[in-house]
CSV table of C-alpha atoms in Angstrom, one decimal:
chain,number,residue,atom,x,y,z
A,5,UNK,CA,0.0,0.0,0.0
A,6,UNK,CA,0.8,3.0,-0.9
A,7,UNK,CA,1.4,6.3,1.7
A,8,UNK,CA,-1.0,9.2,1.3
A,9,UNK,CA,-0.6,11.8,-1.4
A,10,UNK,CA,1.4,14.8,-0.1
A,11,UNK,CA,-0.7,17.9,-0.1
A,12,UNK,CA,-0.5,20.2,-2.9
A,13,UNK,CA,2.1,23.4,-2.6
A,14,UNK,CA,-1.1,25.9,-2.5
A,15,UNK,CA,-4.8,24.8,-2.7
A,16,UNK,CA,-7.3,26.7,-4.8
A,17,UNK,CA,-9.0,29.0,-2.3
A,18,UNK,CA,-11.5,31.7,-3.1
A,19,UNK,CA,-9.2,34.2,-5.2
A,20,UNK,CA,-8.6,37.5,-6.2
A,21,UNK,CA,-8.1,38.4,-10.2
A,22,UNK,CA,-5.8,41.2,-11.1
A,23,UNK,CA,-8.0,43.0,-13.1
A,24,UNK,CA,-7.3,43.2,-16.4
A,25,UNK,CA,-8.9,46.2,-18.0
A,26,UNK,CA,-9.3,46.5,-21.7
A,27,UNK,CA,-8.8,42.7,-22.5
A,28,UNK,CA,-10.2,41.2,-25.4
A,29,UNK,CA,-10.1,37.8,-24.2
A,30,UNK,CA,-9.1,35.3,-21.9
A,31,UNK,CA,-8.9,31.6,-22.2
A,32,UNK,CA,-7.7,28.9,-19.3
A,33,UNK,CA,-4.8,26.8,-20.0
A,34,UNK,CA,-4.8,23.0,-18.7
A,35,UNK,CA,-1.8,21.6,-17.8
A,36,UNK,CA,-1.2,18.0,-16.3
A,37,UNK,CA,1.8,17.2,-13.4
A,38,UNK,CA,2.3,14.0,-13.8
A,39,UNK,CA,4.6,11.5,-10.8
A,40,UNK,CA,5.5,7.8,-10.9
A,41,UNK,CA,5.1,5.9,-7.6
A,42,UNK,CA,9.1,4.3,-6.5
A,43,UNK,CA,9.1,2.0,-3.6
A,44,UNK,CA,11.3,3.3,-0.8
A,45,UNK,CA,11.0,6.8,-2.1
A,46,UNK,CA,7.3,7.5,-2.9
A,47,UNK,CA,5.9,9.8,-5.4
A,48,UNK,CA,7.8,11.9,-7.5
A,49,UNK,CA,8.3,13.4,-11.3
A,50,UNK,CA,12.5,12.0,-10.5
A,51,UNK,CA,10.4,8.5,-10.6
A,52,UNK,CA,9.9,9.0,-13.8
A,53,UNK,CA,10.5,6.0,-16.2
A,54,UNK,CA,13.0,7.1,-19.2
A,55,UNK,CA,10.4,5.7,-21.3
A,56,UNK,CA,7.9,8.6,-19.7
A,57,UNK,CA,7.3,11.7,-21.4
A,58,UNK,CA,8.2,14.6,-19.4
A,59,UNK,CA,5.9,15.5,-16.0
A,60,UNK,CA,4.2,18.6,-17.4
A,61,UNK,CA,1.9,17.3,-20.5
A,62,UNK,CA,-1.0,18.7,-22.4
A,63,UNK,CA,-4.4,16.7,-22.9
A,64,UNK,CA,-4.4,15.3,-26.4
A,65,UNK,CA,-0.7,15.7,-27.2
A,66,UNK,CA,2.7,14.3,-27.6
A,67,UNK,CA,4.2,17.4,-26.1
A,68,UNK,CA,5.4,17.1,-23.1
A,69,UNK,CA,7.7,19.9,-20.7
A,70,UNK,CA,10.7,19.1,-18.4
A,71,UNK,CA,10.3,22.2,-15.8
A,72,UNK,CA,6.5,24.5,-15.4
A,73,UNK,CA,8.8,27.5,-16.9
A,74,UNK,CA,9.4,25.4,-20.1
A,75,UNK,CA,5.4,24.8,-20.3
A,76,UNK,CA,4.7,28.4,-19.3
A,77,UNK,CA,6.8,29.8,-22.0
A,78,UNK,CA,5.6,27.5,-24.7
A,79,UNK,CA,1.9,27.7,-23.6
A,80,UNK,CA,1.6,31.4,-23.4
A,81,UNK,CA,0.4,32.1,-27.2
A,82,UNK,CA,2.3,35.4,-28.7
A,83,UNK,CA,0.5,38.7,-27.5
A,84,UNK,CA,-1.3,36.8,-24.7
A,85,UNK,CA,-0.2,37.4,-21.2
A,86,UNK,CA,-0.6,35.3,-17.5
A,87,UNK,CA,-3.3,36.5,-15.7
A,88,UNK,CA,-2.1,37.5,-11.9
A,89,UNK,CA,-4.2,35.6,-9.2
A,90,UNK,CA,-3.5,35.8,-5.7
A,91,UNK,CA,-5.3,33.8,-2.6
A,92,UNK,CA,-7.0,35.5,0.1
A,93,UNK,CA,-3.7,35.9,2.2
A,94,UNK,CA,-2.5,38.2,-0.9
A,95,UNK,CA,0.4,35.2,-2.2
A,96,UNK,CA,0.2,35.1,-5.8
A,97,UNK,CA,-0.9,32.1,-7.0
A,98,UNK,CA,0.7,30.6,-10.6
A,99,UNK,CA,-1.4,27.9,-11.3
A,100,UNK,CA,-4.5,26.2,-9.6
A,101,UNK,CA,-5.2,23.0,-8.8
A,102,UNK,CA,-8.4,21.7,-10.5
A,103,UNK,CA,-10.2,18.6,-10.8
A,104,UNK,CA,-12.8,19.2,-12.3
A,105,UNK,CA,-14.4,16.2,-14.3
A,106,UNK,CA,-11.8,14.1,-12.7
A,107,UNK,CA,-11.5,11.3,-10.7
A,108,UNK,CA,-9.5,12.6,-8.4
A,109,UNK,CA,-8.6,12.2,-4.2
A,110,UNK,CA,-8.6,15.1,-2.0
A,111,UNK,CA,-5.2,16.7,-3.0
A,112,UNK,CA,-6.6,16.8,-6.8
A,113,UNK,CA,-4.4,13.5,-8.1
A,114,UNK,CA,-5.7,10.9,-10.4
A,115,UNK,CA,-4.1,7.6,-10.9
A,116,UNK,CA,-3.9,4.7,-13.0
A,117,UNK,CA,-1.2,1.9,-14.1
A,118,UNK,CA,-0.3,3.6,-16.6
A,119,UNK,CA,0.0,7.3,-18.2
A,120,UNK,CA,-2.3,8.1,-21.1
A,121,UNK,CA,-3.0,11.0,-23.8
A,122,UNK,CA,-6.8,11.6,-22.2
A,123,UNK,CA,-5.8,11.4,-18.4
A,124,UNK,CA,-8.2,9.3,-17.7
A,125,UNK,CA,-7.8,7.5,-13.8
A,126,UNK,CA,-9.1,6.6,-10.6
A,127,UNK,CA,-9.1,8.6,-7.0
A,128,UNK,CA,-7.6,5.9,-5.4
A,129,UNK,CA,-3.9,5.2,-5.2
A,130,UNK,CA,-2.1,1.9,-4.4
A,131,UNK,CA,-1.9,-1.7,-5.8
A,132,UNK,CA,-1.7,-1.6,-9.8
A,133,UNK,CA,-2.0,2.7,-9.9
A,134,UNK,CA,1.7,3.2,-9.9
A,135,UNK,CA,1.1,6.6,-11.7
A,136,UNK,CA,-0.4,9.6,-11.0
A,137,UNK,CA,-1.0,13.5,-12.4
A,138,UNK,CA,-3.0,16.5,-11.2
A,139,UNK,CA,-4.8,19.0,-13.5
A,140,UNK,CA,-3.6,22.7,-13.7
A,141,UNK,CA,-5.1,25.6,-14.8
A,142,UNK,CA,-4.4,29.0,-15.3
A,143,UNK,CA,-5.8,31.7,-17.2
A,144,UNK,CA,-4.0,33.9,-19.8
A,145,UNK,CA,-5.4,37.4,-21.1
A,146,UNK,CA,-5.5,39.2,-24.7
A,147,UNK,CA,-4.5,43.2,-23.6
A,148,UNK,CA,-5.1,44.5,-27.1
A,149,UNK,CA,-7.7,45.7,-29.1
A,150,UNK,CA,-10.6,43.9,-31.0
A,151,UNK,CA,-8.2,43.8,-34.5
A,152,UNK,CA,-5.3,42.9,-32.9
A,153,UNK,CA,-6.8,39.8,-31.7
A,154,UNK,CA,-8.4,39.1,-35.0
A,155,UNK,CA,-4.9,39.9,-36.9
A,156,UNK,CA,-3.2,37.4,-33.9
A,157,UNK,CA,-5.8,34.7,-34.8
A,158,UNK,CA,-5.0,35.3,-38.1
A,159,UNK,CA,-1.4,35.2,-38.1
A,160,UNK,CA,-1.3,31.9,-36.1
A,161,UNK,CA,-3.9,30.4,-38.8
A,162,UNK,CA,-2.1,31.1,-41.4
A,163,UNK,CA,1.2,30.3,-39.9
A,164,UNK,CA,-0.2,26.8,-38.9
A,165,UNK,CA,-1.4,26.2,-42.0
A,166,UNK,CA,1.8,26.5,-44.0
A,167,UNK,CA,3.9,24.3,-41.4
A,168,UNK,CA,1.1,21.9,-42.1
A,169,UNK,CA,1.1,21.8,-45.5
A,170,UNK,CA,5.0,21.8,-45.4
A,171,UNK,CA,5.4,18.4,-43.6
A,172,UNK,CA,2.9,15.8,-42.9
A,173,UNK,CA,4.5,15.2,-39.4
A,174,UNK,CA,2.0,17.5,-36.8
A,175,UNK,CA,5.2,17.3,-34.2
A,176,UNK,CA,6.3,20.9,-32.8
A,177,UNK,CA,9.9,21.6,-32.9
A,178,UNK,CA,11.1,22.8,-29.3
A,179,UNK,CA,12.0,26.2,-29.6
A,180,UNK,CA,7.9,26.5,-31.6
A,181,UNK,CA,5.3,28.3,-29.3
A,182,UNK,CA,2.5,25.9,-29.0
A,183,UNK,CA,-0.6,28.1,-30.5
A,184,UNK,CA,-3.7,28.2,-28.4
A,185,UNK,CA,-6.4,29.6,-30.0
């Protein structure tokens, strides 16, 4: 049997949005942390298997982040900014534990015997549920004006379209931003 999961760094509690005046939009990013179970050392994204993807993943994708600043950097789409959150003790808070439409224990962690692309698992840890993850979220913000985001959208269609019809391989290079909208 397994020990209990070890509480998250900072819980979702009610919160307070920096306001951001003027923006066009705002979308929430989702972001999975995912650990591998080690006996005599417990849960932890070092457990990893070299076979594993990196901990921070994306729903649906191959993409995968060795540190939250890689995923951060690559999931911010160009022009879009982080939206600034902070708890009720006035700590800003980077990204929020959600588990929503999970099955998930107390501390927000799914597990299963295996990783997969839908993040799919069970609230209970232990026996065969050697893995784990926990869904992130955090919200980014568009500061310009109406045609600046249509001109973004644009941009990133048209850009995505050519690298597209360039190769047939959907893969993004590193160094790519991975669009959002």
């Amino acid at each position: 049997s397994h020990p209990p999961a070890r509480p998250p760094s900072r819980r979702a509690h009610p919160l307070a949005r920096k306001a951001s005046p003027g923006a066009m939009a705002t979308q929430d990013v989702e972001l999975f942390v995912c650990e591998r179970w080690k006996p005599m050392c417990g849960w932890s994204e070092g457990n990893l298997l070299p076979t594993d993807r990196s901990a921070y993943r994306v729903r649906h994708s191959k993409k995968s982040f060795g540190t939250l600043a890689e995923a951060e950097s690559a999931l911010l789409a160009p022009g879009w900014e982080w939206e600034e959150v902070k708890d009720e003790g006035g700590q800003v808070v980077v990204w929020q534990v959600d588990s929503r439409d999970q099955q998930a224990d107390g501390d927000g962690w799914s597990y299963s015997m295996n990783f997969s692309s839908k993040f799919e698992g069970s609230h209970k840890g232990g026996g065969i549920n050697v893995v784990r993850w926990r869904r992130m979220v955090r919200t980014q913000f568009f500061p310009g004006c109406a045609n600046s985001l249509i001109a973004h959208h644009g941009d990133m269609m048209r850009t995505k379209s050519s690298k597209s019809s360039k190769s047939s391989n959907a893969e993004i290079n590193a160094e790519e931003k991975v669009p959002i909208c």
